[in-house]
Amino acid sequence: MFNKILIEKGLQDNPYAKNILKHFKKTPLSEIDDYTDFFGPIKKPYLQKRDNLNLFLASKKGALLKEAPDAYGLSGEPHYYYVHAYNCIYECSYCYLQGYFNSPDLVLFVNHDEILKSIEEKIIEHSKVSDTGIWFHAGEFSDSLALSHITGELSKYFELFKKYPNAYLEFRTKSANIRELIKQQALPNVITSFSLSPEQRVLDHDYKTPPLKARLRAISKVVEKSHPIGIHLDPIIYTEDLIESYGQLLDELNRVIPLDKIEYISVGVVRFTKDVYNQVKMNYPESEYFHSELIRGHDGKIKYPRPMRHWILNQVRHLCLERGAREESVYLCMED
Ligand code: SF4
């Protein structure tokens, strides 16, 4: 999977790093001072991830928690994300990471104990000033379950959130890799959220990710073990069969888990920052994004014109509601 592994000095004895290295005994390993000396100073083209991918094992420095942008989750409660990794083994054509980092190499941060400590401090600080819940999200810069069988941190996060039922944790994923997850005792405040698109959209845009059917099977197993589920219908890419294809997707999902049992369903339309848009144009010039009109919005994002975005969001929301989703559980993502 990786050409070489570069590990920061002092991490050879870190339990998470040791666990990861066990899975790559034959991959050349070197020691480095700081991953930032190698990750990003020189641009490495995004598509090199297909055949020249390196793995960095590093400590996340600086702020370990960041406030999540507006409309990141259900409103009314604070949302934070923590960073457990940079980049991803999958290759979605709309992925914003291609314009965000200078390199597609994967960085796995292994100082989970420090990340957990920051989360706990934030929960305690919040509980002193408010009775509302507080949310933490994994997966802002990577997929949160795709490599969970080798990174080995899930049990520690479950342990922490078991102590704080008013704090919520979300694992976001496009993977079907739930083997570590279903070993954990389900908690009502630890939610696994799957990003889903109609089958043909997955084939056209979510390269190397598990097919829709595999994700639905994974959801079914996670539901069987009573873990709460969230769904992200995001990013929606306009096609002429949008209503039919999302209707069919929601019917299939409804057979796996009744929509009213889903904690939340986010609905969002494809959008790009300028840098990501330029990368997408270069990396996927034939993509169907360029078949529709795209404009630059007030927030600087390149997206469908407002009436079209609203039409798409409302249609998909309606499809969810008519299949039984609770009104308050469906939210529109990253939209004013
Ligand atoms: S799964 Fe998410 S992080 Fe990974 S390539 Fe796709 S969009 Fe990017």
Short mmCIF file of C-alpha atoms and ligand atoms in Angstrom, two decimals:
data_model
loop_
_atom_site.label_atom_id
_atom_site.label_comp_id
_atom_site.label_asym_id
_atom_site.label_seq_id
_atom_site.Cartn_x
_atom_site.Cartn_y
_atom_site.Cartn_z
CA MET A 1 0.00 0.00 0.00
CA PHE A 2 2.87 2.41 0.81
CA ASN A 3 6.23 2.96 -0.90
CA LYS A 4 7.89 3.86 2.36
CA ILE A 5 7.07 4.79 5.92
CA LEU A 6 8.65 7.78 7.62
CA ILE A 7 8.32 7.96 11.38
CA GLU A 8 9.17 10.89 13.62
CA LYS A 9 11.96 10.31 16.12
CA GLY A 10 10.70 9.26 19.52
CA LEU A 11 7.57 7.54 18.21
CA GLN A 12 9.02 4.05 17.74
CA ASP A 13 7.64 3.12 21.18
CA ASN A 14 4.29 4.82 20.78
CA PRO A 15 1.73 1.97 21.07
CA TYR A 16 -0.36 3.18 18.12
CA ALA A 17 2.73 3.55 15.92
CA LYS A 18 3.92 0.08 16.92
CA ASN A 19 0.55 -1.35 16.06
CA ILE A 20 0.57 0.30 12.63
CA LEU A 21 4.14 -0.83 11.87
CA LYS A 22 3.17 -4.44 12.65
CA HIS A 23 1.00 -4.34 9.53
CA PHE A 24 3.79 -3.12 7.22
CA LYS A 25 6.81 -5.19 8.19
CA LYS A 26 8.15 -5.30 4.64
CA THR A 27 7.77 -1.58 3.87
CA PRO A 28 11.05 0.43 4.06
CA LEU A 29 11.09 2.51 7.23
CA SER A 30 13.11 5.68 7.99
CA GLU A 31 13.30 7.97 10.96
CA ILE A 32 12.78 11.72 10.50
CA ASP A 33 12.76 14.74 12.82
CA ASP A 34 9.51 16.32 11.74
CA TYR A 35 7.01 15.19 9.10
CA THR A 36 6.52 18.79 7.92
CA ASP A 37 10.10 18.76 6.56
CA PHE A 38 8.90 16.25 3.94
CA PHE A 39 5.13 16.61 3.74
CA GLY A 40 4.31 19.52 1.49
CA PRO A 41 7.38 21.75 1.07
CA ILE A 42 7.49 20.61 -2.55
CA LYS A 43 4.27 20.01 -4.46
CA LYS A 44 3.59 16.34 -5.08
CA PRO A 45 0.82 15.89 -7.66
CA TYR A 46 -2.38 14.54 -6.17
CA LEU A 47 -2.75 11.65 -8.60
CA GLN A 48 0.61 10.24 -7.56
CA LYS A 49 -1.39 8.72 -4.71
CA ARG A 50 -2.29 6.00 -7.21
CA ASP A 51 1.19 4.52 -7.39
CA ASN A 52 3.57 6.46 -5.15
CA LEU A 53 2.09 6.90 -1.71
CA ASN A 54 4.16 7.35 1.44
CA LEU A 55 3.01 7.03 5.02
CA PHE A 56 4.11 9.40 7.78
CA LEU A 57 3.68 8.52 11.43
CA ALA A 58 3.75 11.75 13.39
CA SER A 59 2.55 13.70 16.39
CA LYS A 60 -0.08 16.36 15.78
CA LYS A 61 1.29 19.62 17.07
CA GLY A 62 -0.48 22.91 17.75
CA ALA A 63 -4.22 22.99 18.38
CA LEU A 64 -5.58 19.48 18.64
CA LEU A 65 -9.20 20.60 18.41
CA LYS A 66 -10.71 23.06 16.00
CA GLU A 67 -14.12 24.66 16.01
CA ALA A 68 -16.15 23.18 13.16
CA PRO A 69 -17.59 25.52 10.50
CA ASP A 70 -21.24 26.62 10.64
CA ALA A 71 -23.80 24.05 9.60
CA TYR A 72 -21.28 21.27 10.19
CA GLY A 73 -23.79 19.37 12.26
CA LEU A 74 -27.18 19.73 13.89
CA SER A 75 -27.43 23.31 15.10
CA GLY A 76 -27.71 24.68 18.62
CA GLU A 77 -24.72 22.87 20.10
CA PRO A 78 -20.99 23.49 19.72
CA HIS A 79 -19.10 21.33 17.24
CA TYR A 80 -15.36 20.63 17.16
CA TYR A 81 -13.25 18.37 15.04
CA TYR A 82 -10.01 16.70 15.92
CA VAL A 83 -7.38 15.67 13.45
CA HIS A 84 -6.24 12.07 13.53
CA ALA A 85 -4.87 11.98 9.97
CA TYR A 86 -4.15 13.95 6.84
CA ASN A 87 -5.24 12.49 3.51
CA CYS A 88 -6.97 9.32 2.64
CA ILE A 89 -6.52 5.99 0.91
CA TYR A 90 -9.58 6.63 -1.26
CA GLU A 91 -9.78 8.95 -4.22
CA CYS A 92 -13.00 10.87 -4.63
CA SER A 93 -12.92 13.22 -7.60
CA TYR A 94 -14.48 16.08 -5.59
CA CYS A 95 -12.27 15.58 -2.52
CA TYR A 96 -11.20 18.92 -1.13
CA LEU A 97 -7.93 17.47 0.12
CA GLN A 98 -6.53 17.65 -3.42
CA GLY A 99 -6.47 21.43 -3.16
CA TYR A 100 -5.80 21.63 0.54
CA PHE A 101 -2.47 19.89 0.99
CA ASN A 102 0.57 20.01 -1.23
CA SER A 103 0.89 16.25 -1.06
CA PRO A 104 -1.43 13.25 -1.18
CA ASP A 105 0.85 11.27 1.20
CA LEU A 106 -0.92 9.90 4.22
CA VAL A 107 -0.07 11.23 7.69
CA LEU A 108 -1.35 9.26 10.65
CA PHE A 109 -1.11 11.12 13.94
CA VAL A 110 -0.44 8.78 16.78
CA ASN A 111 -0.60 11.09 19.80
CA HIS A 112 -4.16 9.99 20.51
CA ASP A 113 -3.60 10.25 24.26
CA GLU A 114 -3.00 14.00 23.89
CA ILE A 115 -5.97 14.38 21.56
CA LEU A 116 -8.18 12.53 24.06
CA LYS A 117 -6.91 14.75 26.86
CA SER A 118 -7.82 17.88 24.87
CA ILE A 119 -11.29 16.50 24.17
CA GLU A 120 -11.84 15.70 27.85
CA GLU A 121 -10.70 19.18 28.91
CA LYS A 122 -13.08 20.76 26.39
CA ILE A 123 -16.00 18.62 27.62
CA ILE A 124 -15.33 19.62 31.24
CA GLU A 125 -14.93 23.30 30.32
CA HIS A 126 -18.22 23.21 28.37
CA SER A 127 -20.12 21.43 31.17
CA LYS A 128 -19.24 24.29 33.54
CA VAL A 129 -21.01 26.88 31.40
CA SER A 130 -23.75 24.99 29.57
CA ASP A 131 -26.20 22.09 29.85
CA THR A 132 -26.27 21.47 26.10
CA GLY A 133 -24.43 18.66 24.39
CA ILE A 134 -21.06 19.15 22.78
CA TRP A 135 -19.93 17.44 19.58
CA PHE A 136 -16.60 16.15 18.34
CA HIS A 137 -16.03 14.92 14.79
CA ALA A 138 -13.29 12.75 13.37
CA GLY A 139 -12.63 12.61 9.68
CA GLU A 140 -12.31 16.24 8.62
CA PHE A 141 -9.06 15.56 6.75
CA SER A 142 -9.35 11.83 6.23
CA ASP A 143 -11.74 8.94 6.49
CA SER A 144 -12.25 7.98 10.12
CA LEU A 145 -12.76 4.22 9.74
CA ALA A 146 -10.95 3.20 6.54
CA LEU A 147 -7.76 2.23 8.40
CA SER A 148 -9.20 1.76 11.88
CA HIS A 149 -8.20 -1.92 11.91
CA ILE A 150 -4.54 -0.90 11.79
CA THR A 151 -4.58 2.39 13.72
CA GLY A 152 -6.16 0.83 16.80
CA GLU A 153 -7.46 3.91 18.61
CA LEU A 154 -11.24 3.39 18.52
CA SER A 155 -11.52 1.66 21.90
CA LYS A 156 -9.87 4.62 23.66
CA TYR A 157 -12.38 7.05 22.18
CA PHE A 158 -15.28 4.82 23.22
CA GLU A 159 -13.82 4.62 26.75
CA LEU A 160 -13.70 8.41 27.02
CA PHE A 161 -17.18 9.07 25.66
CA LYS A 162 -18.69 6.40 27.92
CA LYS A 163 -17.79 8.70 30.81
CA TYR A 164 -19.54 11.71 29.26
CA PRO A 165 -23.02 10.85 27.90
CA ASN A 166 -23.71 14.51 27.13
CA ALA A 167 -20.73 14.69 24.76
CA TYR A 168 -21.13 13.27 21.26
CA LEU A 169 -18.57 11.76 18.96
CA GLU A 170 -19.04 11.26 15.23
CA PHE A 171 -16.96 8.95 13.05
CA ARG A 172 -17.43 9.95 9.40
CA THR A 173 -16.73 7.36 6.76
CA LYS A 174 -17.15 6.15 3.22
CA SER A 175 -15.65 2.81 4.11
CA ALA A 176 -17.22 -0.52 4.94
CA ASN A 177 -14.44 -1.27 7.40
CA ILE A 178 -16.47 -1.73 10.54
CA ARG A 179 -14.63 -4.67 12.07
CA GLU A 180 -13.06 -2.59 14.88
CA LEU A 181 -16.17 -0.53 15.38
CA ILE A 182 -18.47 -3.48 15.99
CA LYS A 183 -16.08 -4.87 18.59
CA GLN A 184 -16.90 -1.82 20.74
CA GLN A 185 -19.88 -1.71 23.04
CA ALA A 186 -22.43 0.61 21.39
CA LEU A 187 -22.95 3.98 23.07
CA PRO A 188 -25.88 6.30 22.30
CA ASN A 189 -23.49 9.26 22.07
CA VAL A 190 -20.99 7.73 19.62
CA ILE A 191 -22.43 7.94 16.13
CA THR A 192 -21.05 6.42 12.98
CA SER A 193 -22.04 8.39 9.93
CA PHE A 194 -21.82 7.01 6.43
CA SER A 195 -21.60 9.17 3.33
CA LEU A 196 -23.77 7.71 0.61
CA SER A 197 -24.48 8.50 -3.03
CA PRO A 198 -26.47 6.61 -5.66
CA GLU A 199 -24.61 3.61 -7.04
CA GLN A 200 -23.67 5.20 -10.36
CA ARG A 201 -22.34 8.35 -8.61
CA VAL A 202 -20.12 6.14 -6.41
CA LEU A 203 -18.79 4.39 -9.52
CA ASP A 204 -18.21 7.68 -11.31
CA HIS A 205 -16.66 9.71 -8.49
CA ASP A 206 -15.73 7.73 -5.36
CA TYR A 207 -12.78 5.80 -6.78
CA LYS A 208 -11.37 3.02 -4.63
CA THR A 209 -14.15 3.35 -2.06
CA PRO A 210 -16.40 0.39 -1.25
CA PRO A 211 -19.43 0.17 -3.56
CA LEU A 212 -22.79 1.34 -2.28
CA LYS A 213 -23.95 -2.22 -1.59
CA ALA A 214 -20.92 -2.87 0.64
CA ARG A 215 -21.57 0.34 2.58
CA LEU A 216 -25.21 -0.64 3.05
CA ARG A 217 -24.16 -4.08 4.28
CA ALA A 218 -21.76 -2.39 6.71
CA ILE A 219 -24.56 -0.14 7.96
CA SER A 220 -26.75 -3.17 8.48
CA LYS A 221 -24.10 -4.85 10.66
CA VAL A 222 -23.49 -1.68 12.65
CA VAL A 223 -27.26 -1.32 13.21
CA GLU A 224 -27.42 -4.96 14.30
CA LYS A 225 -24.92 -4.09 17.05
CA SER A 226 -27.12 -1.13 18.08
CA HIS A 227 -24.63 1.61 17.19
CA PRO A 228 -26.38 4.87 16.29
CA ILE A 229 -26.14 5.86 12.63
CA GLY A 230 -25.94 9.17 10.80
CA ILE A 231 -26.09 9.59 7.04
CA HIS A 232 -24.47 12.22 4.84
CA LEU A 233 -26.06 12.65 1.42
CA ASP A 234 -23.23 14.93 0.50
CA PRO A 235 -21.93 15.93 -1.94
CA ILE A 236 -24.92 15.66 -4.26
CA ILE A 237 -23.88 15.99 -7.90
CA TYR A 238 -26.65 17.04 -10.25
CA THR A 239 -27.72 14.53 -12.88
CA GLU A 240 -30.96 14.32 -14.81
CA ASP A 241 -32.01 11.25 -12.85
CA LEU A 242 -31.37 12.94 -9.49
CA ILE A 243 -34.84 12.36 -8.01
CA GLU A 244 -35.10 8.80 -9.22
CA SER A 245 -31.58 7.84 -8.16
CA TYR A 246 -31.82 9.41 -4.69
CA GLY A 247 -35.30 7.93 -4.24
CA GLN A 248 -33.89 4.50 -5.01
CA LEU A 249 -30.92 5.03 -2.68
CA LEU A 250 -33.21 6.08 0.17
CA ASP A 251 -35.50 3.08 -0.46
CA GLU A 252 -32.48 0.76 -0.17
CA LEU A 253 -31.33 2.54 2.98
CA ASN A 254 -34.83 2.35 4.44
CA ARG A 255 -34.71 -1.42 4.09
CA VAL A 256 -31.48 -1.52 6.11
CA ILE A 257 -32.53 1.01 8.74
CA PRO A 258 -35.89 2.82 8.88
CA LEU A 259 -35.12 6.47 8.15
CA ASP A 260 -36.80 7.61 11.37
CA LYS A 261 -34.21 5.63 13.34
CA ILE A 262 -31.31 7.57 11.83
CA GLU A 263 -29.89 10.18 14.19
CA TYR A 264 -29.46 12.76 11.44
CA ILE A 265 -29.31 12.99 7.67
CA SER A 266 -27.23 15.80 6.22
CA VAL A 267 -27.92 16.95 2.70
CA GLY A 268 -25.33 18.97 0.81
CA VAL A 269 -24.59 19.92 -2.77
CA VAL A 270 -21.14 19.62 -4.34
CA ARG A 271 -19.00 22.76 -3.84
CA PHE A 272 -15.37 23.63 -4.25
CA THR A 273 -12.96 26.26 -3.04
CA LYS A 274 -11.11 27.93 -5.91
CA ASP A 275 -7.96 25.84 -5.30
CA VAL A 276 -9.89 22.59 -5.21
CA TYR A 277 -11.83 23.55 -8.32
CA ASN A 278 -8.58 24.14 -10.22
CA GLN A 279 -7.24 20.79 -9.06
CA VAL A 280 -10.44 18.98 -10.01
CA LYS A 281 -10.32 20.55 -13.47
CA MET A 282 -6.76 19.38 -13.89
CA ASN A 283 -7.16 15.91 -12.38
CA TYR A 284 -10.62 15.02 -13.68
CA PRO A 285 -11.19 17.19 -16.77
CA GLU A 286 -13.93 14.92 -18.15
CA SER A 287 -15.94 15.05 -14.96
CA GLU A 288 -19.65 15.79 -15.17
CA TYR A 289 -19.26 18.77 -12.79
CA PHE A 290 -18.31 20.78 -15.81
CA HIS A 291 -21.51 19.85 -17.66
CA SER A 292 -23.57 22.13 -15.37
CA GLU A 293 -23.36 25.84 -14.74
CA LEU A 294 -21.15 26.67 -11.75
CA ILE A 295 -20.83 30.09 -10.12
CA ARG A 296 -18.72 31.61 -7.37
CA GLY A 297 -20.91 32.21 -4.26
CA HIS A 298 -20.60 34.95 -1.60
CA ASP A 299 -18.50 32.56 0.47
CA GLY A 300 -16.01 32.23 -2.41
CA LYS A 301 -17.07 28.62 -3.08
CA ILE A 302 -17.68 27.44 -6.61
CA LYS A 303 -21.05 25.75 -6.79
CA TYR A 304 -24.33 25.47 -8.67
CA PRO A 305 -26.37 28.71 -8.85
CA ARG A 306 -28.48 29.33 -5.77
CA PRO A 307 -31.92 28.41 -7.24
CA MET A 308 -30.50 25.12 -8.48
CA ARG A 309 -28.85 24.36 -5.11
CA HIS A 310 -32.06 25.08 -3.29
CA TRP A 311 -34.07 22.97 -5.69
CA ILE A 312 -31.69 20.02 -5.22
CA LEU A 313 -31.58 20.35 -1.43
CA ASN A 314 -35.35 20.64 -1.14
CA GLN A 315 -36.02 17.73 -3.48
CA VAL A 316 -33.67 15.42 -1.58
CA ARG A 317 -34.98 16.61 1.78
CA HIS A 318 -38.51 15.90 0.57
CA LEU A 319 -37.48 12.41 -0.57
CA CYS A 320 -36.17 11.74 2.95
CA LEU A 321 -39.28 13.08 4.67
CA GLU A 322 -41.73 11.17 2.47
CA ARG A 323 -39.89 7.98 3.37
CA GLY A 324 -40.33 8.63 7.08
CA ALA A 325 -37.26 10.63 8.16
CA ARG A 326 -38.01 12.88 11.12
CA GLU A 327 -38.17 16.51 10.04
CA GLU A 328 -35.74 17.69 12.73
CA SER A 329 -33.21 15.01 11.77
CA VAL A 330 -32.65 16.28 8.23
CA TYR A 331 -30.32 19.25 7.96
CA LEU A 332 -28.89 21.11 5.02
CA CYS A 333 -25.12 21.11 5.07
CA MET A 334 -22.92 24.18 4.54
CA GLU A 335 -25.82 26.24 3.18
CA ASP A 336 -26.94 29.67 4.32
S1 SF4 B 1 -13.34 9.46 1.43
FE1 SF4 B 1 -13.41 11.64 1.98
S2 SF4 B 1 -11.30 12.15 2.50
FE2 SF4 B 1 -11.24 10.23 1.37
S3 SF4 B 1 -10.89 10.80 -0.79
FE3 SF4 B 1 -13.10 10.63 -0.48
S4 SF4 B 1 -13.80 12.70 0.03
FE4 SF4 B 1 -11.58 12.63 0.32
#
